[in-house]
Structure formats: C-alpha cells, structure tokens
PDB file of C-alpha atoms in Angstrom:
ATOM      1  CA  MET A   1    -102.687  -5.139 -71.471  1.00 47.00           C
ATOM      2  CA  ALA A   2    -103.329  -2.260 -73.853  1.00 47.00           C
ATOM      3  CA  PHE A   3    -105.614  -0.643 -71.270  1.00 42.00           C
ATOM      4  CA  LEU A   4    -102.878  -0.919 -68.618  1.00 41.00           C
ATOM      5  CA  SER A   5    -100.306   0.677 -70.933  1.00 50.00           C
ATOM      6  CA  LEU A   6    -102.681   3.550 -71.665  1.00 44.00           C
ATOM      7  CA  SER A   7    -103.271   4.083 -67.952  1.00 48.00           C
ATOM      8  CA  LEU A   8     -99.536   4.213 -67.253  1.00 43.00           C
ATOM      9  CA  PHE A   9     -99.021   6.686 -70.105  1.00 45.00           C
ATOM     10  CA  LEU A  10    -101.765   8.973 -68.841  1.00 42.00           C
ATOM     11  CA  SER A  11    -100.394   8.846 -65.288  1.00 44.00           C
ATOM     12  CA  PHE A  12     -96.912   9.763 -66.530  1.00 43.00           C
ATOM     13  CA  ALA A  13     -98.299  12.617 -68.629  1.00 43.00           C
ATOM     14  CA  PHE A  14    -100.190  13.945 -65.612  1.00 41.00           C
ATOM     15  CA  LEU A  15     -96.990  14.021 -63.579  1.00 39.00           C
ATOM     16  CA  LEU A  16     -95.253  16.019 -66.283  1.00 42.00           C
ATOM     17  CA  LEU A  17     -98.031  18.513 -66.831  1.00 41.00           C
ATOM     18  CA  SER A  18     -99.460  19.061 -63.360  1.00 38.00           C
ATOM     19  CA  PRO A  19     -98.367  22.463 -61.964  1.00 37.00           C
ATOM     20  CA  ALA A  20     -99.086  21.363 -58.399  1.00 36.00           C
ATOM     21  CA  ILE A  21     -96.639  18.476 -58.641  1.00 35.00           C
ATOM     22  CA  SER A  22     -93.922  20.187 -60.663  1.00 36.00           C
ATOM     23  CA  THR A  23     -93.579  23.183 -58.343  1.00 46.00           C
ATOM     24  CA  ASN A  24     -91.163  22.823 -55.417  1.00 84.00           C
ATOM     25  CA  SER A  25     -91.577  24.520 -52.044  1.00 90.00           C
ATOM     26  CA  GLU A  26     -89.134  27.341 -52.808  1.00 95.00           C
ATOM     27  CA  GLY A  27     -90.896  28.095 -56.074  1.00 94.00           C
ATOM     28  CA  SER A  28     -94.214  28.092 -54.253  1.00 94.00           C
ATOM     29  CA  ALA A  29     -92.852  30.525 -51.676  1.00 95.00           C
ATOM     30  CA  LEU A  30     -91.557  32.906 -54.327  1.00 96.00           C
ATOM     31  CA  HIS A  31     -94.779  32.716 -56.300  1.00 95.00           C
ATOM     32  CA  ALA A  32     -96.720  33.556 -53.136  1.00 95.00           C
ATOM     33  CA  MET A  33     -94.407  36.527 -52.703  1.00 97.00           C
ATOM     34  CA  ARG A  34     -95.078  37.603 -56.286  1.00 96.00           C
ATOM     35  CA  ASN A  35     -98.817  37.552 -55.626  1.00 96.00           C
ATOM     36  CA  ARG A  36     -98.320  40.076 -52.809  1.00 97.00           C
ATOM     37  CA  LEU A  37     -96.415  42.515 -54.989  1.00 97.00           C
ATOM     38  CA  SER A  38     -97.370  45.083 -57.587  1.00 98.00           C
ATOM     39  CA  ASP A  39     -94.989  44.831 -60.544  1.00 97.00           C
ATOM     40  CA  PRO A  40     -95.760  47.611 -63.066  1.00 97.00           C
ATOM     41  CA  THR A  41     -92.592  47.048 -65.118  1.00 97.00           C
ATOM     42  CA  ASN A  42     -92.957  43.228 -65.267  1.00 97.00           C
ATOM     43  CA  VAL A  43     -89.617  42.365 -63.701  1.00 97.00           C
ATOM     44  CA  LEU A  44     -91.275  39.204 -62.331  1.00 97.00           C
ATOM     45  CA  GLN A  45     -92.880  38.034 -65.561  1.00 95.00           C
ATOM     46  CA  SER A  46     -90.520  35.021 -65.810  1.00 95.00           C
ATOM     47  CA  TRP A  47     -91.689  33.669 -62.418  1.00 95.00           C
ATOM     48  CA  ASP A  48     -93.680  30.749 -63.830  1.00 92.00           C
ATOM     49  CA  PRO A  49     -95.065  28.477 -61.068  1.00 87.00           C
ATOM     50  CA  THR A  50     -95.457  25.520 -63.443  1.00 87.00           C
ATOM     51  CA  LEU A  51     -91.706  25.006 -63.810  1.00 83.00           C
ATOM     52  CA  VAL A  52     -89.914  22.286 -61.841  1.00 79.00           C
ATOM     53  CA  ASN A  53     -87.951  24.867 -59.822  1.00 88.00           C
ATOM     54  CA  PRO A  54     -87.417  28.647 -59.892  1.00 95.00           C
ATOM     55  CA  CYS A  55     -83.747  28.520 -60.919  1.00 95.00           C
ATOM     56  CA  THR A  56     -84.525  29.731 -64.461  1.00 95.00           C
ATOM     57  CA  TRP A  57     -86.410  32.792 -63.221  1.00 96.00           C
ATOM     58  CA  PHE A  58     -84.841  36.216 -63.623  1.00 96.00           C
ATOM     59  CA  HIS A  59     -83.484  37.788 -60.405  1.00 97.00           C
ATOM     60  CA  VAL A  60     -83.190  34.342 -58.737  1.00 97.00           C
ATOM     61  CA  SER A  61     -79.886  32.484 -58.282  1.00 97.00           C
ATOM     62  CA  CYS A  62     -79.481  28.860 -57.216  1.00 97.00           C
ATOM     63  CA  ASP A  63     -76.680  26.556 -56.074  1.00 96.00           C
ATOM     64  CA  ASN A  64     -75.712  23.271 -57.727  1.00 96.00           C
ATOM     65  CA  ASN A  65     -78.547  21.512 -55.908  1.00 95.00           C
ATOM     66  CA  ASN A  66     -81.175  23.879 -57.331  1.00 95.00           C
ATOM     67  CA  HIS A  67     -81.727  25.597 -53.990  1.00 96.00           C
ATOM     68  CA  VAL A  68     -82.453  29.325 -54.102  1.00 97.00           C
ATOM     69  CA  ILE A  69     -79.499  31.176 -52.582  1.00 98.00           C
ATOM     70  CA  ARG A  70     -79.993  34.706 -53.871  1.00 98.00           C
ATOM     71  CA  LEU A  71     -82.927  37.012 -54.555  1.00 98.00           C
ATOM     72  CA  ASP A  72     -81.959  40.202 -56.403  1.00 98.00           C
ATOM     73  CA  LEU A  73     -84.867  42.622 -56.665  1.00 98.00           C
ATOM     74  CA  GLY A  74     -83.156  45.836 -55.663  1.00 98.00           C
ATOM     75  CA  ASN A  75     -84.398  48.989 -57.416  1.00 98.00           C
ATOM     76  CA  SER A  76     -87.085  47.036 -59.294  1.00 98.00           C
ATOM     77  CA  ASN A  77     -90.020  49.439 -58.919  1.00 98.00           C
ATOM     78  CA  ILE A  78     -92.095  46.906 -56.973  1.00 98.00           C
ATOM     79  CA  SER A  79     -94.522  47.623 -54.155  1.00 98.00           C
ATOM     80  CA  GLY A  80     -96.752  45.663 -51.817  1.00 98.00           C
ATOM     81  CA  THR A  81     -95.918  43.656 -48.701  1.00 98.00           C
ATOM     82  CA  LEU A  82     -93.842  40.644 -47.653  1.00 98.00           C
ATOM     83  CA  GLY A  83     -95.305  37.525 -46.055  1.00 96.00           C
ATOM     84  CA  SER A  84     -94.283  34.550 -43.973  1.00 96.00           C
ATOM     85  CA  GLU A  85     -93.600  32.454 -47.076  1.00 95.00           C
ATOM     86  CA  LEU A  86     -90.119  33.961 -47.431  1.00 96.00           C
ATOM     87  CA  GLY A  87     -89.146  31.951 -44.364  1.00 96.00           C
ATOM     88  CA  GLU A  88     -89.365  28.838 -46.551  1.00 96.00           C
ATOM     89  CA  LEU A  89     -86.228  29.808 -48.504  1.00 97.00           C
ATOM     90  CA  LYS A  90     -84.009  27.893 -46.079  1.00 96.00           C
ATOM     91  CA  HIS A  91     -80.882  28.096 -48.244  1.00 98.00           C
ATOM     92  CA  LEU A  92     -81.121  31.816 -49.044  1.00 98.00           C
ATOM     93  CA  GLN A  93     -77.872  33.743 -48.540  1.00 98.00           C
ATOM     94  CA  TYR A  94     -78.653  37.140 -50.092  1.00 98.00           C
ATOM     95  CA  LEU A  95     -81.957  38.991 -49.826  1.00 98.00           C
ATOM     96  CA  GLU A  96     -81.747  42.184 -51.892  1.00 98.00           C
ATOM     97  CA  LEU A  97     -84.988  44.193 -51.881  1.00 98.00           C
ATOM     98  CA  TYR A  98     -83.570  47.695 -51.489  1.00 98.00           C
ATOM     99  CA  MET A  99     -84.900  50.855 -53.169  1.00 98.00           C
ATOM    100  CA  ASN A 100     -88.457  49.761 -53.830  1.00 98.00           C
ATOM    101  CA  ASP A 101     -91.833  50.789 -52.412  1.00 98.00           C
ATOM    102  CA  ILE A 102     -92.481  47.765 -50.168  1.00 98.00           C
ATOM    103  CA  SER A 103     -94.517  48.510 -47.050  1.00 98.00           C
ATOM    104  CA  GLY A 104     -95.960  46.716 -44.029  1.00 98.00           C
ATOM    105  CA  LYS A 105     -94.068  44.860 -41.334  1.00 98.00           C
ATOM    106  CA  ILE A 106     -90.864  42.898 -41.822  1.00 98.00           C
ATOM    107  CA  PRO A 107     -91.910  39.243 -41.382  1.00 98.00           C
ATOM    108  CA  GLU A 108     -90.668  37.492 -38.237  1.00 97.00           C
ATOM    109  CA  GLU A 109     -90.146  34.407 -40.401  1.00 98.00           C
ATOM    110  CA  LEU A 110     -87.062  35.970 -41.995  1.00 98.00           C
ATOM    111  CA  GLY A 111     -85.363  34.854 -38.810  1.00 97.00           C
ATOM    112  CA  ASN A 112     -85.626  31.280 -40.126  1.00 97.00           C
ATOM    113  CA  LEU A 113     -83.125  31.994 -42.917  1.00 98.00           C
ATOM    114  CA  LYS A 114     -80.135  30.577 -41.044  1.00 97.00           C
ATOM    115  CA  ASN A 115     -77.797  30.808 -44.063  1.00 98.00           C
ATOM    116  CA  LEU A 116     -78.471  34.480 -44.732  1.00 98.00           C
ATOM    117  CA  VAL A 117     -75.307  36.548 -45.170  1.00 98.00           C
ATOM    118  CA  SER A 118     -76.802  39.827 -46.395  1.00 98.00           C
ATOM    119  CA  MET A 119     -80.215  41.445 -45.976  1.00 98.00           C
ATOM    120  CA  ASP A 120     -80.728  44.762 -47.747  1.00 98.00           C
ATOM    121  CA  LEU A 121     -84.185  46.244 -47.179  1.00 98.00           C
ATOM    122  CA  TYR A 122     -83.183  49.909 -47.203  1.00 98.00           C
ATOM    123  CA  ASN A 123     -85.136  52.667 -48.959  1.00 98.00           C
ATOM    124  CA  ASN A 124     -88.599  51.143 -48.703  1.00 98.00           C
ATOM    125  CA  LYS A 125     -91.619  51.886 -46.504  1.00 98.00           C
ATOM    126  CA  PHE A 126     -91.342  49.119 -43.925  1.00 98.00           C
ATOM    127  CA  GLU A 127     -92.962  49.920 -40.589  1.00 98.00           C
ATOM    128  CA  GLY A 128     -93.270  48.301 -37.191  1.00 98.00           C
ATOM    129  CA  LYS A 129     -90.390  46.861 -35.193  1.00 98.00           C
ATOM    130  CA  ILE A 130     -87.141  45.182 -36.182  1.00 98.00           C
ATOM    131  CA  PRO A 131     -87.941  41.491 -35.556  1.00 98.00           C
ATOM    132  CA  LYS A 132     -86.213  39.916 -32.553  1.00 97.00           C
ATOM    133  CA  SER A 133     -86.049  36.736 -34.629  1.00 98.00           C
ATOM    134  CA  PHE A 134     -83.118  38.280 -36.530  1.00 98.00           C
ATOM    135  CA  SER A 135     -81.010  37.186 -33.560  1.00 97.00           C
ATOM    136  CA  LYS A 136     -81.090  33.648 -35.025  1.00 97.00           C
ATOM    137  CA  LEU A 137     -79.264  34.757 -38.187  1.00 98.00           C
ATOM    138  CA  ASN A 138     -75.816  33.711 -37.022  1.00 97.00           C
ATOM    139  CA  SER A 139     -74.296  33.903 -40.521  1.00 98.00           C
ATOM    140  CA  LEU A 140     -75.507  37.461 -41.116  1.00 98.00           C
ATOM    141  CA  LYS A 141     -72.789  39.983 -41.996  1.00 98.00           C
ATOM    142  CA  PHE A 142     -74.778  42.855 -43.558  1.00 98.00           C
ATOM    143  CA  LEU A 143     -78.096  44.184 -42.270  1.00 98.00           C
ATOM    144  CA  ARG A 144     -79.301  47.424 -43.824  1.00 98.00           C
ATOM    145  CA  VAL A 145     -82.819  48.632 -43.067  1.00 98.00           C
ATOM    146  CA  ASN A 146     -82.132  52.370 -43.226  1.00 98.00           C
ATOM    147  CA  ASN A 147     -84.566  54.826 -44.797  1.00 98.00           C
ATOM    148  CA  ASN A 148     -87.803  53.135 -43.794  1.00 98.00           C
ATOM    149  CA  LYS A 149     -90.513  53.861 -41.224  1.00 98.00           C
ATOM    150  CA  LEU A 150     -89.416  51.407 -38.534  1.00 98.00           C
ATOM    151  CA  SER A 151     -90.210  52.175 -34.901  1.00 98.00           C
ATOM    152  CA  GLY A 152     -89.467  50.767 -31.459  1.00 97.00           C
ATOM    153  CA  THR A 153     -86.075  49.844 -30.055  1.00 97.00           C
ATOM    154  CA  ILE A 154     -83.087  47.961 -31.413  1.00 97.00           C
ATOM    155  CA  PRO A 155     -83.610  44.394 -30.130  1.00 96.00           C
ATOM    156  CA  ARG A 156     -80.873  43.586 -27.607  1.00 95.00           C
ATOM    157  CA  GLU A 157     -80.879  40.049 -28.972  1.00 96.00           C
ATOM    158  CA  LEU A 158     -78.979  41.346 -32.024  1.00 97.00           C
ATOM    159  CA  THR A 159     -75.857  41.815 -29.902  1.00 96.00           C
ATOM    160  CA  LYS A 160     -75.394  38.021 -30.206  1.00 96.00           C
ATOM    161  CA  LEU A 161     -74.673  38.282 -33.943  1.00 97.00           C
ATOM    162  CA  SER A 162     -70.898  37.943 -33.773  1.00 96.00           C
ATOM    163  CA  ASN A 163     -70.453  37.914 -37.581  1.00 98.00           C
ATOM    164  CA  LEU A 164     -72.348  41.163 -38.176  1.00 98.00           C
ATOM    165  CA  LYS A 165     -70.046  43.671 -39.902  1.00 98.00           C
ATOM    166  CA  VAL A 166     -72.437  46.306 -41.253  1.00 98.00           C
ATOM    167  CA  PHE A 167     -75.598  47.498 -39.500  1.00 98.00           C
ATOM    168  CA  ASP A 168     -77.533  50.558 -40.656  1.00 98.00           C
ATOM    169  CA  VAL A 169     -80.854  51.721 -39.183  1.00 98.00           C
ATOM    170  CA  SER A 170     -80.500  55.424 -39.958  1.00 98.00           C
ATOM    171  CA  ASN A 171     -83.501  57.480 -41.069  1.00 98.00           C
ATOM    172  CA  ASN A 172     -86.149  55.548 -39.154  1.00 98.00           C
ATOM    173  CA  ASP A 173     -88.354  56.359 -36.164  1.00 98.00           C
ATOM    174  CA  LEU A 174     -86.421  54.093 -33.796  1.00 97.00           C
ATOM    175  CA  CYS A 175     -86.086  55.048 -30.145  1.00 96.00           C
ATOM    176  CA  GLY A 176     -84.247  53.925 -27.021  1.00 95.00           C
ATOM    177  CA  THR A 177     -80.508  53.537 -26.559  1.00 94.00           C
ATOM    178  CA  ILE A 178     -77.806  52.180 -28.838  1.00 95.00           C
ATOM    179  CA  PRO A 179     -76.357  48.846 -27.653  1.00 95.00           C
ATOM    180  CA  VAL A 180     -72.673  48.656 -26.764  1.00 92.00           C
ATOM    181  CA  ASP A 181     -72.217  44.879 -26.684  1.00 94.00           C
ATOM    182  CA  GLY A 182     -71.012  42.425 -29.313  1.00 95.00           C
ATOM    183  CA  PRO A 183     -70.623  43.815 -32.838  1.00 97.00           C
ATOM    184  CA  PHE A 184     -72.212  47.130 -31.823  1.00 96.00           C
ATOM    185  CA  THR A 185     -68.830  48.233 -30.497  1.00 94.00           C
ATOM    186  CA  THR A 186     -67.684  48.667 -34.109  1.00 95.00           C
ATOM    187  CA  PHE A 187     -70.619  50.362 -35.857  1.00 96.00           C
ATOM    188  CA  PRO A 188     -70.162  54.090 -36.621  1.00 96.00           C
ATOM    189  CA  MET A 189     -72.672  56.619 -35.315  1.00 95.00           C
ATOM    190  CA  GLU A 190     -73.730  57.285 -38.920  1.00 97.00           C
ATOM    191  CA  SER A 191     -75.544  53.931 -38.746  1.00 97.00           C
ATOM    192  CA  PHE A 192     -77.993  55.492 -36.277  1.00 97.00           C
ATOM    193  CA  GLU A 193     -78.412  59.033 -37.681  1.00 97.00           C
ATOM    194  CA  ASN A 194     -81.821  60.710 -38.004  1.00 97.00           C
ATOM    195  CA  THR A 195     -83.548  58.471 -35.484  1.00 97.00           C
ATOM    196  CA  ARG A 196     -84.695  59.022 -31.888  1.00 95.00           C
ATOM    197  CA  LEU A 197     -81.967  56.709 -30.639  1.00 94.00           C
ATOM    198  CA  SER A 198     -79.615  58.017 -27.976  1.00 91.00           C
ATOM    199  CA  GLY A 199     -76.294  56.690 -26.949  1.00 82.00           C
ATOM    200  CA  PRO A 200     -74.140  54.879 -26.890  1.00 82.00           C
ATOM    201  CA  GLU A 201     -75.920  53.193 -24.020  1.00 80.00           C
ATOM    202  CA  LEU A 202     -74.636  53.898 -20.515  1.00 78.00           C
ATOM    203  CA  LYS A 203     -75.490  50.696 -18.691  1.00 74.00           C
ATOM    204  CA  GLY A 204     -77.234  51.108 -15.384  1.00 68.00           C
ATOM    205  CA  LEU A 205     -77.951  54.801 -15.929  1.00 74.00           C
ATOM    206  CA  ALA A 206     -80.945  54.536 -18.259  1.00 73.00           C
ATOM    207  CA  PRO A 207     -83.240  51.742 -19.460  1.00 82.00           C
ATOM    208  CA  TYR A 208     -82.583  50.502 -23.001  1.00 85.00           C
ATOM    209  CA  ASP A 209     -85.999  51.830 -24.094  1.00 87.00           C
ATOM    210  CA  PHE A 210     -85.277  55.293 -22.710  1.00 82.00           C
ATOM    211  CA  GLY A 211     -87.110  57.969 -24.691  1.00 82.00           C
ATOM    212  CA  CYS A 212     -89.656  55.642 -26.314  1.00 89.00           C
TER     213      CYS A 212
END
C-alpha cells in the first residue's frame, strides 16, 4: 500500500513539473515564435514555456478562457522571421508587430486566424507576396503592411473582405492594378503610394497584373 501511495505521489509530481505537459498549444506556438526572433532588449524574457499557459507573459493578452487574443510587440526592437506556428493562435484578434526589423515572407498560415480584427505588420522588412489566404479573415477590419519590401500584386481575393475598413500597402514594391470591388471602393489613394501599382483598375482594359 505504501509503495502504491509513493507511486501516485511521484506521478502527480511529474504532472506538475513536466514542461511538456504543462505547456498548452498556444504557449508552444508563441515559444516557437520566440525562438525565431532576435531580442536584444529582452522584451520576451517573461515567455517561459514551462508555465501552464502564456497569459502571464508580457505583451500577451488573454480572454476569460485563457485563450490568447492579443499579441502586442510593436516597436520592440526585435528581428528575425515568422513561421507557420502563428496559425495555431486560433483565438487571436490583434496581431501588432509593427516597427520592428522582421524579415522573410508573411506566413500563409496567418490566414487561419479567423477571429483576427487587426493585423499591423508595417515598418518591417517583409518580402514576397501578400498571402491570398488573407481572404479567409472575414473579421478583419485593419490590415497595414506598408513600409516593407513586398512584391507582386494585390490578391483579388481580398475584395471579399466586407469588414475591411483600413488597408495600407504603401511603400512596397507591389505592381499591377488597384482593385475597385468590395471595400476597395473606400480606400484612399494614399494607401497605395510609392508602389508600382496603377489604377484604379479599369476592368476589361488591362489585366490585373498589368506592369508586373
């Protein structure tokens, strides 16, 4: 009997102390993100993967169910790249990574963040194309990717985003024509300044990738 009690105690202690068990999927995703980033001013030093969830970490906000809903790392002097793991933050509403030195491509998996309301990636060094997967972000109201190194066209799929209120792609190497459907009827021309975009698009007179 004493041996059985000792075994139960040790099993319970293992559950409490094991980092692999105590870390939830959102915490794992954020810790994987941290491993991709250079953080010279230690703004991410509180991101401890052994905690039950990441809701006590600085720059992370959660709802009442301990789901991550906000990531605030704007102007944090971080660099590096983003990976597919961010697509695991299914409840995320605000992704604020503006004014850093993050490079590489914007992950397609960000299109899995169906609850996202605001995505601010401006003033970084992102390159490559704007992901077509963003067309799945039906709750998105603010998308700012200005002042990066993005290329290619504006995906026509984004015209489906009926809730989009602010869209800024200025100061990139984008080309083609500016859409005129859906929310794009309301965006000012300043949103497209200092790019190779032309427009607004005259349907039937030029292909959408004209000039690329």
